[in-house]
Structures are given as C-alpha cells and as structure tokens.
Short mmCIF file of C-alpha atoms in Angstrom, two decimals:
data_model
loop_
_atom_site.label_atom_id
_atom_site.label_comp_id
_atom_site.label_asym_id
_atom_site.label_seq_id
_atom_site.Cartn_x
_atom_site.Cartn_y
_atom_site.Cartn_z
CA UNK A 1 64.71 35.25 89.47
CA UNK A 2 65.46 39.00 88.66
CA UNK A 3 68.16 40.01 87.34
CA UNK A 4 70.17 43.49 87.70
CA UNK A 5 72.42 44.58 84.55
CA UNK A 6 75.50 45.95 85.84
CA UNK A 7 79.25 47.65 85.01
CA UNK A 8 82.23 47.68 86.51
CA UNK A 9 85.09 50.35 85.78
CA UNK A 10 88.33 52.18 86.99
CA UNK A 11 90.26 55.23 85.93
CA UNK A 12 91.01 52.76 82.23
CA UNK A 13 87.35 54.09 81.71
CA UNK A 14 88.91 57.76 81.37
CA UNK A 15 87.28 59.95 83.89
CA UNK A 16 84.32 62.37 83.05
CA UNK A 17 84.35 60.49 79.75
CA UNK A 18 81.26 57.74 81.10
CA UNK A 19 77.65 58.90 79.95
CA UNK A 20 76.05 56.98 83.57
CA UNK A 21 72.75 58.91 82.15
CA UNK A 22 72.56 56.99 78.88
CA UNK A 23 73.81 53.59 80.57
CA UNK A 24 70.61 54.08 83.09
CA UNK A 25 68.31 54.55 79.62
CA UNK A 26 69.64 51.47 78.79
CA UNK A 27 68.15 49.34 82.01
CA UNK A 28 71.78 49.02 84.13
CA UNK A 29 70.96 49.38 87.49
CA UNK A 30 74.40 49.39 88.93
CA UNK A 31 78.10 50.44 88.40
CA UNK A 32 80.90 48.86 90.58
CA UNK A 33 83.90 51.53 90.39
CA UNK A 34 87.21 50.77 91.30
CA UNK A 35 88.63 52.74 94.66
CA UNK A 36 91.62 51.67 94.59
CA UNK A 37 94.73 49.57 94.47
CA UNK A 38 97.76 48.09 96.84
CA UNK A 39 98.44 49.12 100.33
CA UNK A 40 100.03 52.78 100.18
CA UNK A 41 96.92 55.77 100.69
CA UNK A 42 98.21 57.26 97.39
CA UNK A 43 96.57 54.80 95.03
CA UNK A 44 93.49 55.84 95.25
CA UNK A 45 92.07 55.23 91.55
CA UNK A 46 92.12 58.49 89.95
CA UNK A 47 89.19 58.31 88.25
CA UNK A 48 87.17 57.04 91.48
CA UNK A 49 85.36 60.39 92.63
CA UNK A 50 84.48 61.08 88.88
CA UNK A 51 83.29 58.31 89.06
CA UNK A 52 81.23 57.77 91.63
CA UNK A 53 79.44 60.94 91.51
CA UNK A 54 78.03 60.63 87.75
CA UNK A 55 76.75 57.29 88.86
CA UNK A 56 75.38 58.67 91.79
CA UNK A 57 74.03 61.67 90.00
CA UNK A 58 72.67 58.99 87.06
CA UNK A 59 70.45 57.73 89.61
CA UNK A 60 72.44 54.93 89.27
CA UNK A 61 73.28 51.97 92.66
CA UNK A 62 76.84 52.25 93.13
CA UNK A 63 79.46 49.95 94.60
CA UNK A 64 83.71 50.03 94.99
CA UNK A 65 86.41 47.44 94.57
CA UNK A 66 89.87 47.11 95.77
CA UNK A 67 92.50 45.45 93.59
CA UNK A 68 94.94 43.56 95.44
CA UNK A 69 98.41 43.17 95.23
CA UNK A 70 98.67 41.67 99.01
CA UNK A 71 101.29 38.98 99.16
CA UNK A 72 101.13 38.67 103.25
CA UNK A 73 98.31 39.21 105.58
CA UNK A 74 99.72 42.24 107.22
CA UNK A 75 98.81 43.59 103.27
CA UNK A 76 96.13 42.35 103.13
CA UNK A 77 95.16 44.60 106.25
CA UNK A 78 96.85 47.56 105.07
CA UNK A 79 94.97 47.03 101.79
CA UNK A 80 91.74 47.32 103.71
CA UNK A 81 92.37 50.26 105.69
CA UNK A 82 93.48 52.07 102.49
CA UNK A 83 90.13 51.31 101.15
CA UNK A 84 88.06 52.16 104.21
CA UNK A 85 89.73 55.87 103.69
CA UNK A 86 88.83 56.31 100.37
CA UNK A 87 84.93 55.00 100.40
CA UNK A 88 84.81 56.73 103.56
CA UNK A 89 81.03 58.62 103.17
CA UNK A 90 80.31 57.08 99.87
CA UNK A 91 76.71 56.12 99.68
CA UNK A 92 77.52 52.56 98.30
CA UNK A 93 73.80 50.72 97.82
CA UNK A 94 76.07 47.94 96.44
CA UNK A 95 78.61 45.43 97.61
CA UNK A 96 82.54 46.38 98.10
CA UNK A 97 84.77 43.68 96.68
CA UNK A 98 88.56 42.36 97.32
CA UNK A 99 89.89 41.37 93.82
CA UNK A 100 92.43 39.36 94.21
CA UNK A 101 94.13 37.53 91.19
CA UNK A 102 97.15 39.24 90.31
CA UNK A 103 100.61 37.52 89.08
CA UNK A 104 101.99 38.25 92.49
CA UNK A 105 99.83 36.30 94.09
CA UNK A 106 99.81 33.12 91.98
CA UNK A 107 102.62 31.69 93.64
CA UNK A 108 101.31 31.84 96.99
CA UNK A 109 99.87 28.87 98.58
CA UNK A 110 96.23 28.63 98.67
CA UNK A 111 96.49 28.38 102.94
CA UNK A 112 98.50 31.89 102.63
CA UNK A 113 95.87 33.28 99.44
CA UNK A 114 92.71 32.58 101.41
CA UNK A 115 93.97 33.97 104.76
CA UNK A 116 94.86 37.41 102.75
CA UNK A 117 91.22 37.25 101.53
CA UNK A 118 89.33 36.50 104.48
CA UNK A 119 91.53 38.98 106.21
CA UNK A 120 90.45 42.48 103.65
CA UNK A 121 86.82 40.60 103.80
CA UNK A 122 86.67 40.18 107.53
CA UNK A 123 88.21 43.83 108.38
CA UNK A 124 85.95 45.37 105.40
CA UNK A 125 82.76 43.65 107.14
CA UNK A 126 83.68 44.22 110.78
CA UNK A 127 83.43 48.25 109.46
CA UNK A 128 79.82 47.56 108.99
CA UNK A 129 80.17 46.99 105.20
CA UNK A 130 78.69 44.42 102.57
CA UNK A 131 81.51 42.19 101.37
CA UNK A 132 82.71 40.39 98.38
CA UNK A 133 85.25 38.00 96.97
CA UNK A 134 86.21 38.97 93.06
CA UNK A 135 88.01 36.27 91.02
CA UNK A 136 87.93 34.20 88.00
CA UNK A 137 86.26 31.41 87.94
CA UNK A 138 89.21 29.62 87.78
CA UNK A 139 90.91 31.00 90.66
CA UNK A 140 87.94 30.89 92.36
CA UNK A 141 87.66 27.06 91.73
CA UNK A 142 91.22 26.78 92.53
CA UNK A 143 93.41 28.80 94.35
CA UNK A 144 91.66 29.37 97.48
CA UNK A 145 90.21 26.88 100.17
CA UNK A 146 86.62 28.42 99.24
CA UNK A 147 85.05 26.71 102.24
CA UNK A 148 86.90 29.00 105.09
CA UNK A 149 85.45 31.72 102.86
CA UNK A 150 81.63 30.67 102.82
CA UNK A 151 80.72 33.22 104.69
CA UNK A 152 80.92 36.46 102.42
CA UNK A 153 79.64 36.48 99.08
CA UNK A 154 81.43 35.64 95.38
CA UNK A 155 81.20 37.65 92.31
CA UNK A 156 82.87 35.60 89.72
CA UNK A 157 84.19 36.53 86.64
CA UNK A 158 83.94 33.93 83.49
CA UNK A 159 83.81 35.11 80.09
CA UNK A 160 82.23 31.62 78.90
CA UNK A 161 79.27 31.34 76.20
CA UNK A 162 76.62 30.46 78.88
CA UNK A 163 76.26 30.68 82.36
CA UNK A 164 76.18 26.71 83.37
CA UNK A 165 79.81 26.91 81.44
CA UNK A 166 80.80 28.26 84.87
CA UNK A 167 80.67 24.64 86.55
CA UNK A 168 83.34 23.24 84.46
CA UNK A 169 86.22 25.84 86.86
CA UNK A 170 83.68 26.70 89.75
CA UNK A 171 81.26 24.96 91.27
CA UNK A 172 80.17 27.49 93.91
CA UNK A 173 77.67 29.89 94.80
CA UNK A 174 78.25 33.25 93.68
CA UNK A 175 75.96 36.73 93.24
CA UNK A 176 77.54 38.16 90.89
CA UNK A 177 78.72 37.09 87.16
CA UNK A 178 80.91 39.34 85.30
CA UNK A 179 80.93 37.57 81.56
CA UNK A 180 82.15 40.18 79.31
CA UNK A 181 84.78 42.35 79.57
CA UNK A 182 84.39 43.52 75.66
CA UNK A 183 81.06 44.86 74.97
CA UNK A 184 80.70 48.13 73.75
CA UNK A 185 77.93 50.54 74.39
CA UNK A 186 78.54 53.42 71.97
CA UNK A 187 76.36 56.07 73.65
CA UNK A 188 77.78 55.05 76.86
CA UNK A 189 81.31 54.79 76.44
CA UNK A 190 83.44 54.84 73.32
CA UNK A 191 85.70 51.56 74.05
CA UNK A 192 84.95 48.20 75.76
CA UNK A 193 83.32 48.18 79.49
CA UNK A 194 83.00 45.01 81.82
CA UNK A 195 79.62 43.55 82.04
CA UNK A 196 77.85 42.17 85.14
CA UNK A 197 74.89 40.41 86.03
CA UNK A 198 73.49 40.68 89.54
CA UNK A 199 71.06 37.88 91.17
CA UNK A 200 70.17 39.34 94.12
CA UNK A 201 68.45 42.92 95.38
CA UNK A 202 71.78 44.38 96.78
CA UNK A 203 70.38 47.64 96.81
CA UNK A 204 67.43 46.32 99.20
CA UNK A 205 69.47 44.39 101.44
CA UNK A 206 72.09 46.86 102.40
CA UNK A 207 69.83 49.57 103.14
CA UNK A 208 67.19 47.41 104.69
CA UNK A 209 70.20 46.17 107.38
CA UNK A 210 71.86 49.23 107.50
CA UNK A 211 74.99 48.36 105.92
CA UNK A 212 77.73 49.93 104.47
CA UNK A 213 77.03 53.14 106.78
CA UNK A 214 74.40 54.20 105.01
CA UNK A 215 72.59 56.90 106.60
#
C-alpha cells in the first residue's frame, strides 16, 4: 500500500515563513492548510492564501480544513458556508476536512455532535467537494455515533508509538493518520509542524471524478 507523507498547518506556522520547496525535496506530497475557523466570514485564517499559494507554487497537492467551534446545527451550517467562501477557486487536489474537537463541544451529546458533523460534511459534499471528518482518535472512538457518519471519510489524529496503537480508542476506518504534531524539519520550518500519513491517491481520485471544482 503506498503511502503519501503529508503536513498540515495554519497561520501558528507564521505566514511566508514555510520553505513548501524544501518540504517537496524531502518526499511530502501534500500540505492540508487551515481556511478557517467558527461561523463569522472574518476568520478566515490569516495565513491561508500564503499559504496555499507556496504549496501550490512547490508543486505541492494541497487541501483546507475548517476548525469548528459549532455548538448547534444551524453553526454547523454557517460554519460551512464560511468555508465554501474562502476555498472558493482554490485548486484543492486534496480532501477538505471539518475538525471538530474543541472544549465547546465536549459537552454536547454525541446525537447533537454527530448531527453538527454530518451537517458541515453533507453541505461541504453537496458543493461538489471531497469530504472529511478530523478528530482524535479518541473522540473519534467516542463522541460521535460514527456509523451515521460512514459515509465520508476519517482522518484521525493519534500521536501513539505505532499505528495498530490506534485500535485501543478507534476501531474504524480512516485515510488519513496525523501521528505527530512535534517533528521538526529544520530546512522546512524552524519550530514543530503536524505530520500526516495518507493511504490513499487523493490527488487521483478527486481529479479523476471531478471533485472539488476542479477545472
């Protein structure tokens, strides 16, 4: 099985400061960059354009993420049309995710936490777009009801010393493993960057169906 070497990052990765030419020397093949956060058009990430063009311009597949802070599903809807305006003619060649794991939410109950998830995921996929649930393994293993949700695909993020550690908090599928959030890649980036393995040829199947409005 192939496997794609990946990063995720958001404007905590200071803009303009990212060498996406020396990560490609190094074999990555992707960069997921946040595009933004909550449900107001303003938070855009500010470091999402800089972003997204020196990946682009790296040679580099690029995909976005939208951190959530959706407590009700009339957020979670907001959330998604926010971040339909900002990838807006982005030439994505990788998934968009819904993170979704933040303090506000934790309360919720799982019935209320997976219909704000399958909500952003539905409305993001109904725009034509390749979608994806981001959360830790152990939210993923416990706070939503994972089989309403078996429909889009999981990236899961568990910073455990080997991969079958996973099954001890989540025992689903997922195509996507983020397991380090602290390696350091010192022609890259001078501080820590998140790490992410890819199992599948996103690149391949989005532009082979047509997704994500690529043209």
């Amino acid at each position: 099985m192939a496997i794609y070497k990946g990063i995720d990052i958001s404007k905590h990765q200071s803009a303009g400061k990212v060498h996406f030419d020396k990560l490609k020397e190094l074999d990555y093949t992707f960069v997921i960059a946040r595009a933004g956060y909550g449900k107001v058009i303003t938070q855009k990430d500010t470091a999402f354009e800089s972003h997204y063009q020196g990946a682009i311009d790296a040679g580099l597949k690029v995909g976005a993420y939208h951190y959530s802070y959706a407590t009700t599903v009339a957020d979670a809807k907001k959330e998604a049309d926010c971040f339909l305006s900002w990838v807006k003619g982005k030439h994505l060649e990788y998934p968009v995710a819904y993170d979704i794991e933040d303090t506000c939410q934790k309360s919720l109950t799982k019935a209320l936490r997976t219909d704000i998830a399958e909500t952003w995921l539905q409305r993001v996929e109904d725009a034509g777009y390749y979608v994806m649930l981001y959360s830790s393994a152990s939210w993923l293993g416990s706070k939503f009801d994972i089989a309403r949700l078996k429909s889009f695909d999981v990236w899961c993020a568990a910073y455990v010393s080997a991969k079958a550690n996973i099954s001890k908090y989540y025992t689903g599928n997922y195509g996507i493993w983020q397991y380090s959030s602290s390696v350091i890649l010192p022609t890259v980036y001078t501080s820590r960057l998140d790490q992410d393995y890819a199992y599948k040829d996103y690149a391949k199947i989005i532009t082979s169906k047509n997704l994500n409005n690529l043209k």
